[in-house]
């Protein structure tokens, strides 16, 4: 009984991080919210990993995982963008001008619903995973705090934030396969782009630090596009 519920307990840890993160975000403690997203990412990885390792995957666990992800990786990133928009918009425009940030939450819900009901998403993802989107958004307040003021001016800009909201929402539901770090074996053949992504990620983190996060997400999408083109061009006999 305990063994079967270990992954669900970790999923609940993810959800708890999201709930506390939402409260902190509404109090404008954005860095704390972003750290909580980072902790939740660890929980999110471990719950699936342990469910497979212990062979205790269940329909309830799958649904619980999506519900937790909706709060932590859907609603919370939307609130972070909302608060950044509030910083960028003059008071005379009113808070309603920041409401477009919540399209991120709406499209995250669509993304998670599609994932739960799409049999194609076993070896790859269709659309950007919500944790990747949340990771990019969570990096923004930390970049503002720790990097050159140039980045604050670039990020805390109404137009840029609105464009970010639209682009990330589109990426969440786009009909394009993206690389999933699910290894059936650890040989090079068939895992070339997975190993390339991991290797370049390490290089980017070491060289760019927190600025590496948005760069890694863009790299992830670019490598996925190249991988898709390669698969389409490959002769059927070589598949």
CSV table of C-alpha atoms in Angstrom, one decimal:
chain,number,residue,atom,x,y,z
A,1,UNK,CA,0.0,0.0,0.0
A,2,UNK,CA,2.7,2.5,1.0
A,3,UNK,CA,4.9,1.5,-2.0
A,4,UNK,CA,2.0,2.1,-4.4
A,5,UNK,CA,1.4,5.6,-3.1
A,6,UNK,CA,5.0,6.8,-3.1
A,7,UNK,CA,4.7,8.4,-6.6
A,8,UNK,CA,1.4,10.0,-5.7
A,9,UNK,CA,2.9,11.5,-2.5
A,10,UNK,CA,5.6,13.1,-4.7
A,11,UNK,CA,2.9,14.4,-7.1
A,12,UNK,CA,1.2,16.0,-4.1
A,13,UNK,CA,4.5,17.6,-3.2
A,14,UNK,CA,4.5,19.1,-6.7
A,15,UNK,CA,0.9,20.4,-6.1
A,16,UNK,CA,1.8,21.8,-2.7
A,17,UNK,CA,4.7,23.7,-4.3
A,18,UNK,CA,2.3,25.1,-6.9
A,19,UNK,CA,-0.2,26.3,-4.3
A,20,UNK,CA,2.3,28.0,-2.2
A,21,UNK,CA,3.9,29.5,-5.3
A,22,UNK,CA,0.6,31.0,-6.3
A,23,UNK,CA,0.2,32.7,-2.9
A,24,UNK,CA,3.8,34.0,-3.1
A,25,UNK,CA,3.3,35.3,-6.7
A,26,UNK,CA,0.2,37.3,-5.7
A,27,UNK,CA,2.3,38.8,-2.9
A,28,UNK,CA,4.9,39.7,-5.7
A,29,UNK,CA,7.5,37.3,-4.2
A,30,UNK,CA,8.3,36.1,-7.7
A,31,UNK,CA,11.7,34.6,-7.0
A,32,UNK,CA,10.2,32.4,-4.2
A,33,UNK,CA,7.6,31.3,-6.7
A,34,UNK,CA,10.2,30.5,-9.3
A,35,UNK,CA,12.3,28.5,-6.8
A,36,UNK,CA,9.1,26.5,-5.9
A,37,UNK,CA,8.6,25.7,-9.6
A,38,UNK,CA,12.2,24.3,-9.6
A,39,UNK,CA,11.5,22.1,-6.6
A,40,UNK,CA,8.2,21.0,-8.2
A,41,UNK,CA,10.2,20.0,-11.3
A,42,UNK,CA,12.2,17.6,-9.2
A,43,UNK,CA,9.0,16.1,-7.7
A,44,UNK,CA,7.5,15.9,-11.2
A,45,UNK,CA,10.5,13.9,-12.5
A,46,UNK,CA,10.7,11.6,-9.5
A,47,UNK,CA,7.0,10.7,-9.4
A,48,UNK,CA,7.0,9.4,-13.0
A,49,UNK,CA,10.5,7.7,-12.6
A,50,UNK,CA,9.4,5.9,-9.4
A,51,UNK,CA,6.1,4.9,-10.8
A,52,UNK,CA,7.8,3.2,-13.7
A,53,UNK,CA,10.6,1.7,-11.5
A,54,UNK,CA,8.2,0.4,-8.9
A,55,UNK,CA,5.6,-0.6,-11.6
A,56,UNK,CA,2.8,1.1,-9.8
A,57,UNK,CA,1.5,3.4,-12.6
A,58,UNK,CA,-2.2,4.0,-12.4
A,59,UNK,CA,-5.0,6.0,-14.0
A,60,UNK,CA,-5.5,7.9,-10.7
A,61,UNK,CA,-1.7,8.8,-10.6
A,62,UNK,CA,-1.9,10.0,-14.2
A,63,UNK,CA,-4.9,12.2,-13.5
A,64,UNK,CA,-3.4,13.5,-10.3
A,65,UNK,CA,-0.2,14.4,-12.1
A,66,UNK,CA,-2.0,16.5,-14.7
A,67,UNK,CA,-4.0,18.3,-12.0
A,68,UNK,CA,-0.8,19.1,-10.1
A,69,UNK,CA,0.9,20.2,-13.3
A,70,UNK,CA,-2.0,22.5,-14.1
A,71,UNK,CA,-1.5,24.4,-10.9
A,72,UNK,CA,2.3,24.4,-10.8
A,73,UNK,CA,3.2,24.6,-14.5
A,74,UNK,CA,0.0,26.2,-15.9
A,75,UNK,CA,-1.6,28.7,-13.4
A,76,UNK,CA,1.6,29.7,-11.5
A,77,UNK,CA,3.6,30.7,-14.7
A,78,UNK,CA,0.6,32.7,-15.9
A,79,UNK,CA,0.5,34.6,-12.6
A,80,UNK,CA,4.2,35.3,-12.8
A,81,UNK,CA,3.7,36.8,-16.3
A,82,UNK,CA,0.7,38.7,-15.0
A,83,UNK,CA,2.8,40.3,-12.2
A,84,UNK,CA,5.6,41.2,-14.7
A,85,UNK,CA,3.0,42.8,-16.9
A,86,UNK,CA,1.6,44.7,-14.0
A,87,UNK,CA,5.2,46.1,-13.5
A,88,UNK,CA,5.3,47.1,-17.1
A,89,UNK,CA,1.9,48.8,-17.5
A,90,UNK,CA,1.2,52.4,-16.3
A,91,UNK,CA,-1.4,52.5,-13.6
A,92,UNK,CA,-3.8,54.5,-15.8
A,93,UNK,CA,-4.4,51.5,-18.0
A,94,UNK,CA,-5.8,49.4,-15.2
A,95,UNK,CA,-5.1,45.8,-14.2
A,96,UNK,CA,-7.2,44.3,-17.0
A,97,UNK,CA,-4.4,45.0,-19.5
A,98,UNK,CA,-2.4,42.3,-17.7
A,99,UNK,CA,-5.1,39.6,-18.1
A,100,UNK,CA,-3.8,38.2,-21.4
A,101,UNK,CA,-1.2,36.5,-19.3
A,102,UNK,CA,-3.8,33.9,-18.3
A,103,UNK,CA,-4.0,32.5,-21.8
A,104,UNK,CA,-0.9,30.6,-20.7
A,105,UNK,CA,-3.0,28.8,-18.1
A,106,UNK,CA,-5.8,28.1,-20.6
A,107,UNK,CA,-3.4,26.6,-23.2
A,108,UNK,CA,-1.6,24.7,-20.5
A,109,UNK,CA,-4.9,23.0,-19.6
A,110,UNK,CA,-5.5,22.1,-23.3
A,111,UNK,CA,-2.0,20.8,-23.5
A,112,UNK,CA,-2.4,18.5,-20.4
A,113,UNK,CA,-5.8,17.3,-21.6
A,114,UNK,CA,-4.4,16.4,-25.0
A,115,UNK,CA,-1.4,14.6,-23.4
A,116,UNK,CA,-3.7,12.4,-21.3
A,117,UNK,CA,-5.7,11.3,-24.4
A,118,UNK,CA,-3.1,11.2,-27.1
A,119,UNK,CA,-1.6,7.8,-27.8
A,120,UNK,CA,1.1,9.3,-30.0
A,121,UNK,CA,2.9,10.8,-27.0
A,122,UNK,CA,4.7,7.7,-25.8
A,123,UNK,CA,8.2,8.2,-27.3
A,124,UNK,CA,7.9,12.0,-28.0
A,125,UNK,CA,5.8,15.0,-27.0
A,126,UNK,CA,3.3,16.7,-29.3
A,127,UNK,CA,3.7,20.4,-28.3
A,128,UNK,CA,5.9,21.9,-25.7
A,129,UNK,CA,5.6,20.2,-22.3
A,130,UNK,CA,4.1,22.4,-19.5
A,131,UNK,CA,7.2,21.9,-17.3
A,132,UNK,CA,9.5,23.3,-20.0
A,133,UNK,CA,7.2,26.3,-20.5
A,134,UNK,CA,7.1,26.9,-16.7
A,135,UNK,CA,10.9,26.6,-16.5
A,136,UNK,CA,11.4,29.3,-19.1
A,137,UNK,CA,8.9,31.7,-17.4
A,138,UNK,CA,10.4,30.9,-14.0
A,139,UNK,CA,13.8,32.0,-15.2
A,140,UNK,CA,12.6,35.5,-16.0
A,141,UNK,CA,12.3,37.1,-12.5
A,142,UNK,CA,15.7,35.5,-11.6
A,143,UNK,CA,17.3,36.9,-14.7
A,144,UNK,CA,15.9,40.4,-13.8
A,145,UNK,CA,17.3,40.1,-10.3
A,146,UNK,CA,20.8,38.7,-11.0
A,147,UNK,CA,21.7,39.9,-14.5
A,148,UNK,CA,22.5,43.3,-16.1
A,149,UNK,CA,19.7,45.9,-16.1
A,150,UNK,CA,19.6,45.5,-19.9
A,151,UNK,CA,17.7,42.2,-19.3
A,152,UNK,CA,15.2,43.8,-17.0
A,153,UNK,CA,14.4,46.5,-19.6
A,154,UNK,CA,14.1,43.7,-22.2
A,155,UNK,CA,11.8,41.4,-20.1
A,156,UNK,CA,9.7,44.0,-18.3
A,157,UNK,CA,8.2,45.4,-21.5
A,158,UNK,CA,4.5,45.1,-22.2
A,159,UNK,CA,4.9,44.2,-25.8
A,160,UNK,CA,7.5,41.6,-25.2
A,161,UNK,CA,5.5,40.0,-22.4
A,162,UNK,CA,2.3,39.9,-24.5
A,163,UNK,CA,4.2,38.3,-27.4
A,164,UNK,CA,5.8,35.8,-25.0
A,165,UNK,CA,2.3,34.8,-23.7
A,166,UNK,CA,1.0,34.2,-27.2
A,167,UNK,CA,4.1,32.4,-28.5
A,168,UNK,CA,4.4,30.1,-25.5
A,169,UNK,CA,0.7,29.3,-25.6
A,170,UNK,CA,1.0,28.4,-29.3
A,171,UNK,CA,4.0,26.2,-28.6
A,172,UNK,CA,2.1,24.3,-25.9
A,173,UNK,CA,-0.5,23.0,-28.4
A,174,UNK,CA,1.4,23.0,-31.7
A,175,UNK,CA,1.1,19.8,-33.7
A,176,UNK,CA,4.8,19.1,-33.8
A,177,UNK,CA,6.7,16.2,-32.2
A,178,UNK,CA,9.3,17.3,-29.7
A,179,UNK,CA,12.2,15.2,-28.3
A,180,UNK,CA,11.3,13.3,-25.1
A,181,UNK,CA,14.2,12.2,-22.8
A,182,UNK,CA,12.8,8.7,-22.6
A,183,UNK,CA,15.7,6.2,-23.2
A,184,UNK,CA,14.7,2.7,-24.3
A,185,UNK,CA,18.5,2.0,-24.4
A,186,UNK,CA,21.6,4.1,-23.9
A,187,UNK,CA,23.3,3.4,-27.3
A,188,UNK,CA,24.1,6.3,-29.6
A,189,UNK,CA,22.0,5.1,-32.5
A,190,UNK,CA,18.4,6.4,-32.1
A,191,UNK,CA,19.4,8.7,-29.2
A,192,UNK,CA,21.7,11.1,-31.1
A,193,UNK,CA,19.5,14.2,-30.5
A,194,UNK,CA,18.8,13.2,-26.9
A,195,UNK,CA,22.6,13.0,-26.1
A,196,UNK,CA,23.2,16.2,-28.1
A,197,UNK,CA,20.5,18.1,-26.1
A,198,UNK,CA,22.0,16.9,-22.8
A,199,UNK,CA,25.5,17.8,-23.8
A,200,UNK,CA,24.7,21.2,-25.1
A,201,UNK,CA,22.5,21.9,-22.1
A,202,UNK,CA,25.5,21.3,-19.8
A,203,UNK,CA,27.7,23.6,-21.9
A,204,UNK,CA,25.0,26.4,-21.8
A,205,UNK,CA,24.5,26.1,-18.1
A,206,UNK,CA,28.2,26.3,-17.4
A,207,UNK,CA,28.7,29.3,-19.7
A,208,UNK,CA,25.4,31.3,-19.4
A,209,UNK,CA,24.2,30.3,-15.9
A,210,UNK,CA,20.5,31.4,-15.5
A,211,UNK,CA,20.5,32.9,-19.0
A,212,UNK,CA,20.9,29.3,-20.2
A,213,UNK,CA,17.3,28.4,-19.4
A,214,UNK,CA,15.6,30.3,-22.2
A,215,UNK,CA,18.5,29.3,-24.5
A,216,UNK,CA,18.0,25.6,-23.6
A,217,UNK,CA,14.2,25.8,-24.4
A,218,UNK,CA,15.0,27.4,-27.8
A,219,UNK,CA,17.7,24.8,-28.4
A,220,UNK,CA,15.2,22.0,-27.5
A,221,UNK,CA,12.7,23.2,-30.0
A,222,UNK,CA,15.3,23.7,-32.7
A,223,UNK,CA,16.8,20.2,-32.3
A,224,UNK,CA,13.3,18.8,-32.4
A,225,UNK,CA,12.6,20.6,-35.7
A,226,UNK,CA,15.9,19.2,-37.1
A,227,UNK,CA,15.1,15.7,-35.8
A,228,UNK,CA,11.6,15.8,-37.5
A,229,UNK,CA,13.1,17.0,-40.8
A,230,UNK,CA,15.7,14.1,-40.6
A,231,UNK,CA,13.0,11.5,-40.0
A,232,UNK,CA,10.9,12.8,-42.9
A,233,UNK,CA,13.9,12.7,-45.3
A,234,UNK,CA,15.0,9.2,-44.1
A,235,UNK,CA,14.2,6.3,-46.5
A,236,UNK,CA,11.5,4.0,-45.3
A,237,UNK,CA,13.9,1.0,-45.4
A,238,UNK,CA,16.2,2.8,-42.9
A,239,UNK,CA,13.5,3.5,-40.2
